[in-house]
XYZ file of N, CA, C and O in Angstrom:
568
model
N 221.007 152.916 45.646
C 221.440 151.649 46.034
C 222.905 151.855 46.303
O 223.721 152.191 45.369
N 223.347 151.626 47.501
C 224.731 151.715 47.957
C 225.111 150.655 48.910
O 224.293 149.845 49.377
N 226.422 150.488 49.039
C 226.972 149.509 49.903
C 228.374 149.810 50.222
O 229.040 150.569 49.613
N 228.823 149.272 51.395
C 230.209 149.473 51.808
C 231.151 148.591 50.957
O 230.660 147.610 50.300
N 232.395 148.875 50.941
C 233.330 148.273 50.021
C 233.385 146.720 50.334
O 233.525 145.949 49.387
N 233.329 146.317 51.502
C 233.290 144.888 51.923
C 231.947 144.210 51.796
O 231.828 143.044 52.091
N 230.897 144.996 51.594
C 229.570 144.465 51.483
C 228.829 144.179 52.713
O 227.783 143.553 52.747
N 229.366 144.607 53.866
C 228.724 144.248 55.121
C 227.497 145.119 55.395
O 226.696 144.827 56.272
N 227.369 146.299 54.707
C 226.082 147.087 54.797
C 225.623 147.517 53.475
O 226.503 147.907 52.552
N 224.377 147.572 53.195
C 223.764 147.919 51.938
C 222.544 148.769 52.319
O 221.893 148.543 53.301
N 222.165 149.753 51.355
C 221.018 150.586 51.640
C 220.556 151.350 50.376
O 221.418 151.465 49.448
N 219.323 151.818 50.408
C 218.875 152.674 49.371
C 219.234 154.109 49.771
O 219.162 154.451 51.021
N 219.615 154.871 48.817
C 219.955 156.294 49.100
C 219.223 157.223 48.002
O 219.517 157.050 46.872
N 218.283 158.027 48.554
C 217.819 158.161 49.926
C 216.904 156.944 50.237
O 216.385 156.196 49.353
N 216.664 156.709 51.536
C 215.748 155.754 51.997
C 214.445 156.197 52.134
O 213.443 155.423 52.320
N 214.155 157.514 52.110
C 212.917 158.152 52.118
C 212.897 159.386 51.172
O 213.832 160.076 51.144
N 211.798 159.549 50.381
C 211.773 160.575 49.415
C 210.293 161.006 49.246
O 209.400 160.182 49.144
N 210.128 162.313 49.139
C 208.835 162.906 48.805
C 208.911 163.424 47.334
O 209.817 164.171 47.043
N 207.874 163.144 46.582
C 207.765 163.601 45.171
C 206.293 163.964 44.856
O 205.388 163.605 45.615
N 206.167 164.659 43.817
C 204.715 165.031 43.339
C 204.277 163.907 42.495
O 204.967 163.192 41.899
N 202.945 163.768 42.458
C 202.345 162.745 41.586
C 202.745 162.997 40.197
O 202.870 164.093 39.684
N 203.085 161.967 39.489
C 203.582 161.937 38.087
C 205.102 161.993 37.965
O 205.546 161.976 36.879
N 205.709 161.985 39.114
C 207.188 162.014 39.070
C 207.837 160.646 38.612
O 207.296 159.617 38.995
N 208.882 160.726 37.915
C 209.667 159.529 37.629
C 210.846 159.480 38.575
O 211.588 160.369 38.680
N 210.981 158.281 39.160
C 212.004 158.033 40.118
C 213.038 157.059 39.403
O 212.629 156.014 38.863
N 214.283 157.384 39.489
C 215.301 156.485 38.908
C 216.127 155.806 40.094
O 216.700 156.410 40.876
N 216.277 154.550 40.017
C 217.018 153.721 40.918
C 218.297 153.298 40.211
O 218.269 152.790 39.089
N 219.454 153.748 40.780
C 220.770 153.418 40.132
C 221.535 152.633 41.128
O 221.690 153.041 42.284
N 222.095 151.529 40.612
C 222.949 150.722 41.531
C 224.325 151.288 41.592
O 225.156 151.133 40.628
N 224.680 151.973 42.662
C 225.964 152.565 42.834
C 226.857 151.783 43.796
O 227.785 152.194 44.327
N 226.446 150.492 44.006
C 227.181 149.630 44.840
C 228.097 148.764 43.943
O 227.550 147.858 43.196
N 229.437 148.891 43.963
C 230.259 148.148 43.035
C 230.396 146.673 43.327
O 230.861 145.894 42.614
N 229.912 146.316 44.525
C 230.062 144.895 44.895
C 228.879 144.027 44.958
O 228.972 142.846 45.326
N 227.681 144.541 44.646
C 226.412 143.771 44.775
C 225.529 144.108 43.653
O 225.429 145.186 43.133
N 224.661 143.142 43.302
C 223.440 143.488 42.491
C 222.304 143.673 43.382
O 222.280 143.143 44.575
N 221.317 144.513 43.016
C 220.239 144.897 43.816
C 218.964 144.932 42.960
O 219.051 145.073 41.701
N 217.852 144.899 43.623
C 216.473 145.188 42.941
C 215.854 146.293 43.660
O 216.163 146.594 44.791
N 214.992 146.917 42.987
C 213.946 147.841 43.580
C 212.573 147.263 43.275
O 212.248 147.210 42.090
N 211.971 146.683 44.257
C 210.685 145.872 44.139
C 209.638 146.396 44.983
O 209.814 146.502 46.209
N 208.472 146.655 44.405
C 207.333 147.110 45.222
C 206.682 145.979 45.956
O 206.635 144.838 45.450
N 206.282 146.198 47.190
C 205.531 145.190 47.936
C 204.117 145.209 47.350
O 203.343 146.197 47.408
N 203.831 144.067 46.645
C 202.508 143.927 45.973
C 202.256 142.446 45.751
O 203.182 141.807 45.388
N 200.970 142.014 45.817
C 200.710 140.583 45.558
C 201.078 140.134 44.140
O 201.374 138.967 43.953
N 201.065 141.051 43.196
C 201.394 140.634 41.824
C 202.947 140.438 41.688
O 203.412 140.023 40.655
N 203.716 140.861 42.684
C 205.124 140.746 42.619
C 205.588 139.853 43.775
O 205.679 140.338 44.951
N 205.830 138.697 43.522
C 206.257 137.636 44.456
C 205.209 137.398 45.707
O 205.615 137.020 46.731
N 203.991 137.697 45.388
C 202.953 137.406 46.358
C 203.074 138.220 47.695
O 202.467 137.773 48.748
N 203.658 139.351 47.694
C 203.785 140.077 48.953
C 202.557 140.888 49.234
O 201.794 141.192 48.391
N 202.397 141.239 50.508
C 201.262 142.147 50.922
C 201.454 143.492 50.353
O 202.595 144.009 50.359
N 200.414 144.100 49.854
C 200.509 145.379 49.163
C 200.820 146.430 50.173
O 200.208 146.627 51.193
N 201.934 147.228 49.797
C 202.335 148.311 50.631
C 202.491 149.546 49.717
O 203.399 150.450 49.970
N 201.754 149.594 48.578
C 201.696 150.840 47.694
C 200.236 151.098 47.537
O 199.338 150.272 47.832
N 199.930 152.310 47.011
C 198.498 152.638 46.887
C 197.776 151.628 45.914
O 198.316 151.035 44.994
N 196.496 151.330 46.235
C 195.729 150.407 45.436
C 195.635 150.828 43.970
O 195.543 149.969 43.001
N 195.713 152.101 43.689
C 195.636 152.597 42.291
C 196.923 152.577 41.551
O 197.058 152.885 40.404
N 197.971 152.235 42.297
C 199.351 152.263 41.710
C 199.728 150.923 41.054
O 199.152 149.863 41.380
N 200.553 151.024 39.999
C 201.002 149.849 39.292
C 202.241 149.317 40.021
O 203.137 150.059 40.286
N 202.274 148.003 40.382
C 203.511 147.490 41.036
C 204.640 147.481 40.031
O 204.478 147.404 38.870
N 205.845 147.330 40.638
C 207.056 147.271 39.768
C 208.116 146.296 40.410
O 208.148 146.131 41.573
N 208.929 145.856 39.461
C 210.173 145.071 39.933
C 211.244 145.350 38.895
O 211.030 145.090 37.739
N 212.348 145.929 39.384
C 213.403 146.256 38.474
C 214.144 145.086 37.917
O 214.920 145.238 36.921
N 213.960 143.896 38.505
C 214.850 142.761 38.230
C 216.267 143.146 38.778
O 216.425 144.218 39.270
N 217.185 142.317 38.673
C 218.471 142.487 39.275
C 219.216 143.522 38.403
O 219.381 143.414 37.259
N 219.729 144.557 39.214
C 220.556 145.530 38.525
C 222.017 145.386 38.935
O 222.335 145.371 40.123
N 222.878 145.212 37.985
C 224.273 145.150 38.178
C 224.815 146.549 38.450
O 224.115 147.550 38.246
N 226.004 146.702 39.015
C 226.600 148.003 39.278
C 226.500 148.930 38.046
O 226.789 148.446 36.929
N 226.040 150.153 38.352
C 225.886 151.196 37.360
C 224.642 151.018 36.527
O 224.409 151.887 35.664
N 223.907 149.922 36.611
C 222.659 149.806 35.820
C 221.583 150.545 36.624
O 221.612 150.852 37.805
N 220.484 150.941 35.874
C 219.375 151.746 36.498
C 218.003 151.266 35.959
O 217.903 150.604 34.992
N 217.003 151.766 36.686
C 215.617 151.407 36.448
C 214.781 152.558 36.785
O 215.087 153.291 37.802
N 213.701 152.925 35.995
C 212.932 154.064 36.340
C 211.456 153.582 36.451
O 211.082 152.665 35.803
N 210.699 154.275 37.369
C 209.304 154.053 37.556
C 208.631 155.356 37.696
O 209.150 156.268 38.368
N 207.490 155.572 37.094
C 206.666 156.767 37.280
C 205.553 156.489 38.252
O 204.834 155.543 38.005
N 205.432 157.391 39.241
C 204.499 157.125 40.380
C 203.406 158.223 40.197
O 203.626 159.402 40.323
N 202.227 157.727 39.910
C 201.088 158.654 39.624
C 200.063 158.723 40.674
O 199.438 159.735 40.882
N 199.819 157.578 41.403
C 198.816 157.532 42.437
C 199.338 158.184 43.762
O 200.345 157.785 44.244
N 198.622 159.196 44.394
C 199.100 159.682 45.640
C 199.041 158.669 46.742
O 198.139 157.888 46.850
N 200.070 158.752 47.646
C 200.179 157.847 48.741
C 201.547 157.415 49.037
O 202.582 157.998 48.605
N 201.614 156.302 49.824
C 202.931 155.770 50.360
C 203.280 154.533 49.602
O 202.489 153.669 49.536
N 204.451 154.535 49.102
C 205.061 153.353 48.319
C 206.249 152.805 49.182
O 207.256 153.539 49.362
N 206.106 151.631 49.561
C 207.243 150.898 50.250
C 207.839 149.839 49.274
O 207.093 149.193 48.556
N 209.108 149.771 49.151
C 209.896 148.852 48.316
C 211.025 148.271 48.998
O 211.456 148.666 49.998
N 211.589 147.297 48.302
C 212.651 146.492 48.954
C 213.625 145.911 47.887
O 213.339 145.872 46.733
N 214.808 145.474 48.321
C 215.714 144.779 47.511
C 215.534 143.284 47.714
O 215.710 142.819 48.924
N 215.196 142.538 46.780
C 214.897 141.062 46.930
C 216.076 140.363 47.717
O 215.776 139.743 48.713
N 217.301 140.399 47.260
C 218.273 139.649 48.043
C 218.714 140.251 49.329
O 219.408 139.643 50.101
N 218.384 141.458 49.617
C 218.825 142.179 50.848
C 217.756 142.654 51.738
O 218.003 143.431 52.676
N 216.514 142.227 51.525
C 215.466 142.615 52.438
C 215.774 142.177 53.829
O 215.395 142.957 54.797
N 216.282 141.014 54.007
C 216.590 140.531 55.424
C 217.626 141.417 56.127
O 217.697 141.409 57.368
N 218.389 142.205 55.366
C 219.251 143.225 55.888
C 218.620 144.582 56.059
O 219.286 145.599 56.218
N 217.216 144.573 55.895
C 216.437 145.799 55.932
C 216.758 146.828 54.898
O 216.792 148.054 55.063
N 217.141 146.300 53.706
C 217.395 147.290 52.553
C 216.019 147.507 51.964
O 215.549 146.869 51.072
N 215.338 148.597 52.509
C 214.014 148.951 52.031
C 214.036 150.514 51.942
O 214.875 151.208 52.485
N 212.997 150.977 51.297
C 212.801 152.413 51.140
C 211.334 152.781 51.056
O 210.479 151.857 50.872
N 211.085 154.039 51.233
C 209.672 154.583 51.113
C 209.595 155.868 50.384
O 210.499 156.775 50.585
N 208.753 155.895 49.472
C 208.488 157.171 48.700
C 207.070 157.625 49.000
O 206.108 156.790 49.014
N 206.983 158.872 49.302
C 205.674 159.523 49.543
C 205.289 160.386 48.336
O 206.022 161.256 48.012
N 204.239 160.087 47.741
C 203.788 160.755 46.478
C 202.662 161.658 46.854
O 201.610 161.190 47.319
N 202.823 162.917 46.644
C 201.824 163.914 47.103
C 201.807 164.038 48.560
O 202.780 163.884 49.225
N 200.549 164.386 49.084
C 200.481 164.598 50.533
C 199.078 164.200 51.015
O 198.157 164.114 50.216
N 198.965 163.894 52.293
C 197.590 163.542 52.858
C 196.643 164.796 52.467
O 197.027 165.901 52.439
N 195.472 164.359 52.017
C 194.498 165.412 51.578
C 194.394 165.424 50.074
O 193.426 165.901 49.550
N 195.409 164.951 49.356
C 195.330 164.833 47.917
C 194.216 163.785 47.616
O 194.028 162.791 48.309
N 193.451 164.071 46.524
C 192.417 163.086 46.066
C 193.016 161.736 45.808
O 194.107 161.659 45.144
N 192.512 160.675 46.495
C 192.953 159.317 46.259
C 194.140 158.940 47.120
O 194.616 157.874 47.074
N 194.532 159.780 48.006
C 195.650 159.567 48.953
C 195.460 158.275 49.718
O 194.381 158.046 50.245
N 196.479 157.467 49.824
C 196.425 156.218 50.585
C 197.731 156.247 51.435
O 198.860 156.218 50.963
N 197.540 156.173 52.816
C 198.603 156.313 53.713
C 199.408 154.969 53.762
O 199.122 154.012 53.054
N 200.355 154.851 54.738
C 201.100 153.659 54.829
C 200.352 152.382 55.163
O 199.357 152.481 55.838
N 200.850 151.247 54.728
C 200.182 149.942 55.125
C 200.202 149.736 56.591
O 201.210 150.067 57.289
N 199.154 149.201 57.086
C 199.118 148.811 58.525
C 199.647 147.389 58.719
O 199.744 146.974 59.930
N 199.896 146.664 57.692
C 200.402 145.312 57.781
C 201.729 145.176 58.590
O 202.595 145.988 58.270
N 201.729 144.284 59.487
C 202.937 144.049 60.166
C 203.381 142.554 60.235
O 204.140 142.098 60.989
N 202.635 141.751 59.330
C 202.879 140.358 59.266
C 203.767 139.901 58.199
O 204.559 138.898 58.307
N 203.750 140.629 56.979
C 204.517 140.255 55.818
C 205.986 140.719 55.901
O 206.825 140.222 55.108
N 206.303 141.582 56.744
C 207.650 142.105 56.817
C 208.178 141.939 58.307
O 207.422 141.885 59.198
N 209.508 141.935 58.435
C 210.090 141.737 59.690
C 210.031 142.999 60.554
O 209.885 144.144 60.013
N 210.191 142.958 61.902
C 210.279 144.150 62.641
C 211.455 145.064 62.193
O 211.306 146.295 62.280
N 212.545 144.412 61.703
C 213.683 145.219 61.359
C 213.298 146.092 60.075
O 213.780 147.259 59.946
N 212.529 145.467 59.082
C 212.083 146.197 57.929
C 211.205 147.336 58.376
O 211.359 148.466 57.938
N 210.249 147.100 59.280
C 209.326 148.175 59.707
C 210.084 149.237 60.394
O 209.823 150.466 60.153
N 211.091 148.935 61.117
C 211.908 149.978 61.850
C 212.775 150.762 60.834
O 213.048 151.906 61.123
N 213.085 150.162 59.779
C 213.955 150.889 58.723
C 213.111 151.823 57.903
O 213.842 152.809 57.273
N 211.826 151.729 57.819
C 211.087 152.588 56.962
C 210.929 153.903 57.668
O 210.348 153.928 58.763
N 211.359 154.982 57.025
C 211.110 156.300 57.665
C 209.655 156.725 57.726
O 208.795 156.269 56.873
N 209.273 157.543 58.762
C 207.953 157.919 58.837
C 207.507 158.854 57.787
O 208.304 159.651 57.164
N 206.231 158.837 57.408
C 205.635 159.700 56.448
C 205.871 161.182 56.786
O 206.284 162.002 55.883
N 205.577 161.552 57.991
C 205.771 162.953 58.430
C 207.127 163.447 58.285
O 207.424 164.519 57.863
N 208.160 162.519 58.648
C 209.512 162.884 58.575
C 209.917 163.075 57.117
O 210.643 164.002 56.755
N 209.413 162.312 56.217
C 209.715 162.410 54.788
C 209.183 163.747 54.259
O 209.754 164.496 53.540
N 207.845 163.916 54.581
C 207.194 165.210 54.087
C 207.914 166.406 54.660
O 208.032 167.380 53.984
N 208.323 166.337 55.920
C 209.055 167.511 56.562
C 210.380 167.855 55.939
O 210.809 168.931 55.895
N 211.077 166.752 55.502
C 212.496 166.987 55.012
C 212.686 166.693 53.577
O 213.784 167.063 53.011
N 211.710 166.194 52.870
C 211.852 165.956 51.399
C 212.585 164.677 51.091
O 212.273 163.979 50.138
N 213.631 164.370 51.830
C 214.368 163.147 51.624
C 215.068 162.815 52.930
O 215.468 163.628 53.753
N 215.216 161.463 53.140
C 215.849 160.938 54.331
C 216.992 160.041 53.879
O 216.843 159.067 53.072
N 218.220 160.269 54.360
C 219.374 159.564 53.988
C 219.686 158.482 54.999
O 219.213 158.642 56.178
N 220.480 157.520 54.676
C 220.901 156.468 55.630
C 221.511 157.064 56.870
O 221.217 156.590 58.015
N 222.315 158.089 56.772
C 222.959 158.626 57.920
C 222.034 159.393 58.893
O 222.338 159.635 60.040
N 220.739 159.614 58.408
C 219.676 160.190 59.223
C 219.083 159.161 60.166
O 218.307 159.481 61.028
N 219.391 157.891 59.904
C 218.756 156.769 60.663
C 219.098 156.809 62.117
O 220.265 156.893 62.465
N 218.045 156.740 62.950
C 218.359 156.816 64.389
C 218.879 155.567 64.898
O 218.669 154.485 64.415
């Protein structure tokens, strides 16, 4: 979680990440000027359309002040999309790919395009790009 000094831009760093099933991911708020959340798209969390594997547990970090952190362990193979509650409208979103297509239980990205804005969809890096590079940073954004 990062942001510019004046707060006009905010983003997850990295915004795309590939990990093995069972990995624990830590979200650290490194933005000195804003609080952020890392929140999974899931009906159990603010009624959002599910954008994580069906076998995965949804999460919500709650608001993290600067230098606070939150960890989540991702066990189900597939694509996990998440967002920052106060900054989703600024497309502060990220995608984690757990495992790879072909893994038992793999679930690809959500096909839903109704629950999120076109800007959010455009900000999510592609699964193939994440798998090819391991991680996608904000400066890699086209």
